[in-house]
CSV table of N, CA and C in Angstrom, one decimal:
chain,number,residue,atom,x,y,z
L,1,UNK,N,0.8,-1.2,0.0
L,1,UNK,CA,0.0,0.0,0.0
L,1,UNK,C,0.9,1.2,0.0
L,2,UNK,N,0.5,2.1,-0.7
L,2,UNK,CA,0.9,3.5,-0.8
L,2,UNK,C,0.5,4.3,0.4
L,3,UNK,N,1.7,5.1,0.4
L,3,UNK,CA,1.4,6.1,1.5
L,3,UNK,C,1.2,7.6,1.1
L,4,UNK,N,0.1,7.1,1.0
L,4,UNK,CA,-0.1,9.0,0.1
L,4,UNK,C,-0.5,9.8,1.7
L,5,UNK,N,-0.9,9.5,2.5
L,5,UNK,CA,-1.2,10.8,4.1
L,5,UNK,C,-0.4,9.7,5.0
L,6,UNK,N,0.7,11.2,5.8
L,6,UNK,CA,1.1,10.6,7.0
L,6,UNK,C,0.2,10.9,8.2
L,7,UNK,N,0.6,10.2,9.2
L,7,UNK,CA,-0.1,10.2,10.2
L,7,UNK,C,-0.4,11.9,10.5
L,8,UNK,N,0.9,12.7,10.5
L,8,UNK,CA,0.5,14.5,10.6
L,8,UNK,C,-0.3,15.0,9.5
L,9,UNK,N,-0.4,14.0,8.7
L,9,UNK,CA,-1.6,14.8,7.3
L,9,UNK,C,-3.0,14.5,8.6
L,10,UNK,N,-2.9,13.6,8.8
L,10,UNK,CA,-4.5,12.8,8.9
L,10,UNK,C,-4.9,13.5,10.7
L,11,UNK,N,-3.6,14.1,11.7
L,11,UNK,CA,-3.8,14.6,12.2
L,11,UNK,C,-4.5,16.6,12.5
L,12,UNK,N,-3.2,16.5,11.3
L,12,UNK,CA,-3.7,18.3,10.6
L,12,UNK,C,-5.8,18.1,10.2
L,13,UNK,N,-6.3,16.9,9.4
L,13,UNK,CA,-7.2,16.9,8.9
L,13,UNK,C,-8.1,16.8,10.2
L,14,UNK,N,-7.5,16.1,11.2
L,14,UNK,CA,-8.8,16.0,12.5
L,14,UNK,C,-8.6,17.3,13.0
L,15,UNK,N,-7.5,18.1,13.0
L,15,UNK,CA,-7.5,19.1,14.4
L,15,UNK,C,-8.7,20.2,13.2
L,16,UNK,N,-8.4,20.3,11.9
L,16,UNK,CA,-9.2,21.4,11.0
L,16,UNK,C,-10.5,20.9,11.5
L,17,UNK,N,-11.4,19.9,11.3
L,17,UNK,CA,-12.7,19.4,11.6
L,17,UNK,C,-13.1,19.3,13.0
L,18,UNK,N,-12.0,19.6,13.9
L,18,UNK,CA,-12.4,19.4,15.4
L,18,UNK,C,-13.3,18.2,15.5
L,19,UNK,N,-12.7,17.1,15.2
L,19,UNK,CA,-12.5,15.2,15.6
L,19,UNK,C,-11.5,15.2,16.5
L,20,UNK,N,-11.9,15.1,17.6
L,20,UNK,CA,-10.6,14.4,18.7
L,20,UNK,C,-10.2,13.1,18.7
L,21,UNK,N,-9.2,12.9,18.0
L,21,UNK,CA,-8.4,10.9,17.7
L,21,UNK,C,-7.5,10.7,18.7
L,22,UNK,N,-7.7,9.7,19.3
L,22,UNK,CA,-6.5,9.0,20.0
L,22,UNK,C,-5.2,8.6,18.9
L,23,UNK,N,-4.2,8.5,19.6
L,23,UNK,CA,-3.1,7.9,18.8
L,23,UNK,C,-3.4,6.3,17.8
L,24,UNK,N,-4.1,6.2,18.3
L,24,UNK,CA,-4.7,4.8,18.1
L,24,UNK,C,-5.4,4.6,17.0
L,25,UNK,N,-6.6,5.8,17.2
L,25,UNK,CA,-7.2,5.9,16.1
L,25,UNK,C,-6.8,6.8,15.0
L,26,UNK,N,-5.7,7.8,15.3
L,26,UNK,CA,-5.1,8.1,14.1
L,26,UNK,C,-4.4,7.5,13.4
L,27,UNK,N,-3.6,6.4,13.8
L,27,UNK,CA,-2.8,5.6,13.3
L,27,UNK,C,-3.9,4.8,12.1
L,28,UNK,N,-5.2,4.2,13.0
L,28,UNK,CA,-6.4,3.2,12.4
L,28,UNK,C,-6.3,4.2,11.1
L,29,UNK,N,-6.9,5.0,11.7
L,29,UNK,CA,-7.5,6.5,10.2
L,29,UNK,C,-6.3,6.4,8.9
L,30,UNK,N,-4.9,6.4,9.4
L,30,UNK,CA,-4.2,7.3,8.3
L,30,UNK,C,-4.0,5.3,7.5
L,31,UNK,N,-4.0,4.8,8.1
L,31,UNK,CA,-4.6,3.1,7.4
L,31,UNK,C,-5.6,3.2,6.2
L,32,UNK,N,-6.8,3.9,6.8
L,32,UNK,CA,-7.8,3.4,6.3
L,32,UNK,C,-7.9,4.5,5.2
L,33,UNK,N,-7.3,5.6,5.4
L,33,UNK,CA,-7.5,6.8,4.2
L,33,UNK,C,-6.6,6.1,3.0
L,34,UNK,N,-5.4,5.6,3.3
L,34,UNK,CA,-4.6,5.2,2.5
L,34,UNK,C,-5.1,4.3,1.3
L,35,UNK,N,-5.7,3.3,2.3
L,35,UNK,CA,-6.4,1.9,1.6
L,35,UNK,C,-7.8,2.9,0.5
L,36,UNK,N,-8.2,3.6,0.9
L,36,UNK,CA,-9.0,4.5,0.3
L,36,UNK,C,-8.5,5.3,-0.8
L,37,UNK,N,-7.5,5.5,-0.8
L,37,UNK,CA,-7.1,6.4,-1.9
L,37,UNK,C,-6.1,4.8,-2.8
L,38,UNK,N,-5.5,4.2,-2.5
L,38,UNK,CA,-5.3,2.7,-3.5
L,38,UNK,C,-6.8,2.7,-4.0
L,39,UNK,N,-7.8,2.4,-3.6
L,39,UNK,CA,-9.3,1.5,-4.2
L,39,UNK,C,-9.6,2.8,-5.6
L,40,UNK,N,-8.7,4.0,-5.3
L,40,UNK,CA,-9.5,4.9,-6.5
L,40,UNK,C,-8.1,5.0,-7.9
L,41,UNK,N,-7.5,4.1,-7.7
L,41,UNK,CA,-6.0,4.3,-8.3
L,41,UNK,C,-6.4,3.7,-9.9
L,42,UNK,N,-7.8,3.1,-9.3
L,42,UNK,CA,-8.1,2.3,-11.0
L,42,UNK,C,-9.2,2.9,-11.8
L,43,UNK,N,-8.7,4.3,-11.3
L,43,UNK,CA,-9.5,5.5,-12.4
L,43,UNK,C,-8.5,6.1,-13.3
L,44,UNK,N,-7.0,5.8,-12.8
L,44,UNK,CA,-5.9,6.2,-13.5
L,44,UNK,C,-5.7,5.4,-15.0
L,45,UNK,N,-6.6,4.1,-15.0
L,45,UNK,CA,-6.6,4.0,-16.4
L,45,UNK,C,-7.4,4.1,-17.5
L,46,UNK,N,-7.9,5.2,-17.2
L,46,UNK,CA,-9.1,5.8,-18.5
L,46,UNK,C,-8.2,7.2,-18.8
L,47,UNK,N,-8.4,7.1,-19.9
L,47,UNK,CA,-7.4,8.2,-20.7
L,47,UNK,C,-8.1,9.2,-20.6
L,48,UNK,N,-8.1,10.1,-19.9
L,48,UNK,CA,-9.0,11.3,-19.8
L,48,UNK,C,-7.9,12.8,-20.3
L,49,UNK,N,-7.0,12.9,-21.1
L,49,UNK,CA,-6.4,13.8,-21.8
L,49,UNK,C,-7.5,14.4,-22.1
L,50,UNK,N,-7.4,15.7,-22.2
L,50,UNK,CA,-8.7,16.6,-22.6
L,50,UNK,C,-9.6,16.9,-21.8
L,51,UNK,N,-10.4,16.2,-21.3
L,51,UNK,CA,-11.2,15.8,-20.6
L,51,UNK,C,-11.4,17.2,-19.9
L,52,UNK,N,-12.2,18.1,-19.8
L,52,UNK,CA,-13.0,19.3,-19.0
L,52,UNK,C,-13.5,18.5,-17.5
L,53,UNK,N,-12.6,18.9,-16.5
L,53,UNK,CA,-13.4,18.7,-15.3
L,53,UNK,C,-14.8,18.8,-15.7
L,54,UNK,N,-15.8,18.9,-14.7
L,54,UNK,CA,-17.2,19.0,-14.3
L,54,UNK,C,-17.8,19.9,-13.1
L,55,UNK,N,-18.4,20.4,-13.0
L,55,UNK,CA,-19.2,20.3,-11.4
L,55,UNK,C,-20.3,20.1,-11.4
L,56,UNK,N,-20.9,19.6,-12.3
L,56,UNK,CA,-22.4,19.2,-12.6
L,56,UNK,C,-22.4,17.7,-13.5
L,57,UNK,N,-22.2,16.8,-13.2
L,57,UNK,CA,-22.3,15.3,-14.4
L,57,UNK,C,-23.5,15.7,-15.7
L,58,UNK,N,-24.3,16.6,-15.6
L,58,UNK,CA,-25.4,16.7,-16.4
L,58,UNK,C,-24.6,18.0,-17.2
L,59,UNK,N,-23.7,19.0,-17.0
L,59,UNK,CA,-23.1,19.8,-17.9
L,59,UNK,C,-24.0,20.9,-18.0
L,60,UNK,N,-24.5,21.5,-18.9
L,60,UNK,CA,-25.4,22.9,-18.4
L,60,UNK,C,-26.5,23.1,-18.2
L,61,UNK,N,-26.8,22.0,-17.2
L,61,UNK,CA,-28.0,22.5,-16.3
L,61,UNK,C,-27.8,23.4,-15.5
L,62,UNK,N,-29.2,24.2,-15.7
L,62,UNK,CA,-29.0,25.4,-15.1
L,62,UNK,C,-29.9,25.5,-14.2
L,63,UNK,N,-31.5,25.3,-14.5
L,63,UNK,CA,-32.7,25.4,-13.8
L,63,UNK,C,-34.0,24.4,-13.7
L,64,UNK,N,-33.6,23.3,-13.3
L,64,UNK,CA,-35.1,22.6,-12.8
L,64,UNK,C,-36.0,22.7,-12.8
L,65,UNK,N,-36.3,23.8,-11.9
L,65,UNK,CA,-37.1,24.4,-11.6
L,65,UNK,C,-38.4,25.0,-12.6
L,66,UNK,N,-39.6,24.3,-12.5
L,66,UNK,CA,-40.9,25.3,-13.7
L,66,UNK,C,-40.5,26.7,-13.0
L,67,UNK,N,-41.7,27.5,-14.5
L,67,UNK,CA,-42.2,28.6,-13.9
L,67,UNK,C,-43.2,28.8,-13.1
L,68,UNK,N,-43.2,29.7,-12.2
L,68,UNK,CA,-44.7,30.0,-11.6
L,68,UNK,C,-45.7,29.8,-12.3
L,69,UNK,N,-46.6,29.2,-12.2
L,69,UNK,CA,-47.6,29.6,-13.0
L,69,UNK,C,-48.8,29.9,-11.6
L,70,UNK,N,-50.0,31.2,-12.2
L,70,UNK,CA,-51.0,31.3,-11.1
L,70,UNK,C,-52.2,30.0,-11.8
L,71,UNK,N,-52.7,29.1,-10.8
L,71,UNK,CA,-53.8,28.2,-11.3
L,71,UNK,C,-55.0,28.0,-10.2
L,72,UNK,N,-55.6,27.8,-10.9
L,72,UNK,CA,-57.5,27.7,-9.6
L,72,UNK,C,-56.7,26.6,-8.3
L,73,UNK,N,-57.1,27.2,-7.1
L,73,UNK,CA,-56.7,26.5,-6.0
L,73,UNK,C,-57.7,26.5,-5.2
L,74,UNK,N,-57.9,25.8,-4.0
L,74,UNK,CA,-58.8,25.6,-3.1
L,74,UNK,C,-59.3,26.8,-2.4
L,75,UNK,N,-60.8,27.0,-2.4
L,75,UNK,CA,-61.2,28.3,-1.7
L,75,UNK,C,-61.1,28.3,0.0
L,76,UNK,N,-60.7,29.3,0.6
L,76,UNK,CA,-60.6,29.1,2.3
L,76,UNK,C,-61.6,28.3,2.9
L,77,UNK,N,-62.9,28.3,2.2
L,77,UNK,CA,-64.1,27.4,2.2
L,77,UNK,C,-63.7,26.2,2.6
L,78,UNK,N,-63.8,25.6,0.8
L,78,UNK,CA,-63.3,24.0,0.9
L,78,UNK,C,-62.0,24.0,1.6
L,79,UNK,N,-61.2,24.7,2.0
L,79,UNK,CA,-60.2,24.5,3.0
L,79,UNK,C,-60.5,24.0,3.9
L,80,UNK,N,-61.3,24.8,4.2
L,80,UNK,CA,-61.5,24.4,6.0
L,80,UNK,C,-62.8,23.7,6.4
L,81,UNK,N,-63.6,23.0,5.4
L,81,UNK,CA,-64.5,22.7,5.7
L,81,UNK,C,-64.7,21.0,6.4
L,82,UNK,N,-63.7,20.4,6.0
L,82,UNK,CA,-63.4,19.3,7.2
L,82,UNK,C,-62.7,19.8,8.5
L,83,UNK,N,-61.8,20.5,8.6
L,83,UNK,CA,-61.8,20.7,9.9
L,83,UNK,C,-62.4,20.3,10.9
L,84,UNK,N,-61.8,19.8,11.8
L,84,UNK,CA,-62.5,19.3,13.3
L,84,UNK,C,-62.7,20.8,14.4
L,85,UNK,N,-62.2,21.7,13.7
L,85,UNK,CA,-61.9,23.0,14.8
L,85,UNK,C,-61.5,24.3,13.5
L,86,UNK,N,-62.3,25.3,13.7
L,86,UNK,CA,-61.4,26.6,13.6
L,86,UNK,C,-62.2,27.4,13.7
L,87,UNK,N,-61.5,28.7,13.8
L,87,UNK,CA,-61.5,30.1,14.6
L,87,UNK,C,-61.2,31.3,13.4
L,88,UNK,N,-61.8,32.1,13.1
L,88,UNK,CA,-61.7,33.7,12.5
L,88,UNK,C,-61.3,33.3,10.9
L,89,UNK,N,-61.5,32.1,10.0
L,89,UNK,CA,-61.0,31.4,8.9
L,89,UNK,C,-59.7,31.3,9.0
L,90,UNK,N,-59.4,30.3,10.4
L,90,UNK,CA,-57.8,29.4,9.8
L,90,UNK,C,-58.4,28.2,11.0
L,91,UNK,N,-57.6,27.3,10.6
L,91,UNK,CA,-57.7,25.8,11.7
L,91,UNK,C,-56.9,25.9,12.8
L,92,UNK,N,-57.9,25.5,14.0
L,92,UNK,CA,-57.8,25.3,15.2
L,92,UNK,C,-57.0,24.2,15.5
L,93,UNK,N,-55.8,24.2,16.5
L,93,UNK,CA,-54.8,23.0,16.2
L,93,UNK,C,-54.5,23.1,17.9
L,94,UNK,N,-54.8,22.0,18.5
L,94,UNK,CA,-54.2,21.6,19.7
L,94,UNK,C,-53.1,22.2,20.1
L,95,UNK,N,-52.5,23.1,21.0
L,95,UNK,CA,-51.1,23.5,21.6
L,95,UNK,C,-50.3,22.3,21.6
L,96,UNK,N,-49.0,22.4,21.3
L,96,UNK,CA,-47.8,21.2,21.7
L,96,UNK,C,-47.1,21.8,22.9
L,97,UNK,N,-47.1,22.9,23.2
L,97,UNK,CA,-46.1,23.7,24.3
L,97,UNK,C,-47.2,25.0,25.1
L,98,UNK,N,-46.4,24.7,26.1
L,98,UNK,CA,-47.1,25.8,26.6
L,98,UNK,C,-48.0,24.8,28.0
L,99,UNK,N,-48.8,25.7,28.1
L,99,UNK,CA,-50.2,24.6,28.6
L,99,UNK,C,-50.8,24.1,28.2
L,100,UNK,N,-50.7,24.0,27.2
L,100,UNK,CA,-52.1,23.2,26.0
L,100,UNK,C,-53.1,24.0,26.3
L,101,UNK,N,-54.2,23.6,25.2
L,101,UNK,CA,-55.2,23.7,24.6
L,101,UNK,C,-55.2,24.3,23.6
L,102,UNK,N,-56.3,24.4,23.1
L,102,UNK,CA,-56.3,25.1,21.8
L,102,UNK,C,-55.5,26.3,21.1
L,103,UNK,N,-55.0,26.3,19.6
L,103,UNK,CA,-54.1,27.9,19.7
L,103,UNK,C,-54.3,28.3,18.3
């Protein structure tokens, strides 16, 4: 295995993140980062010369998102008209805090 982080990489990396490691576990850690960075070594054989980084896999997406559109919606009526409770047209809803009852 390759040693691409020494134990002071992997310690610099806990003290930035404020992770408190024992010696113990830093030692485990700068193990297991290592073994981590070998498992990705077999990306080194795709010829990517050229190749444009990314920050998006989908490339120029820009906006998901529809437009607004204004469309017929429920009147405060049919809103509220199953309600088990309400008060001045909005729903009446049990307190969670406080003393309870109604709010």
């Amino acid at each position: 295995m390759t040693q691409h982080l020494t134990e002071s990489d992997v310690r610099g990396i806990a003290e930035y993140t404020r992770i408190g490691m024992t010696e113990d576990e830093v030692a485990q850690m700068t193990v297991d980062l290592n073994s981590i960075i070998d498992s990705l070594e077999v990306i080194r054989e795709y010829d990517l010369e050229g190749v444009q980084p990314t920050f998006h896999p989908i490339g120029s997406l820009s906006n998901v998102m529809r437009e607004d559109a204004e469309a017929a919606s429920f009147t405060q009526a049919s809103a509220l008209a199953n309600a088990p409770k309400q008060q001045d047209g909005c729903f009446l809803i049990p307190a969670i805090l406080a003393d309870g009852g109604d709010r």
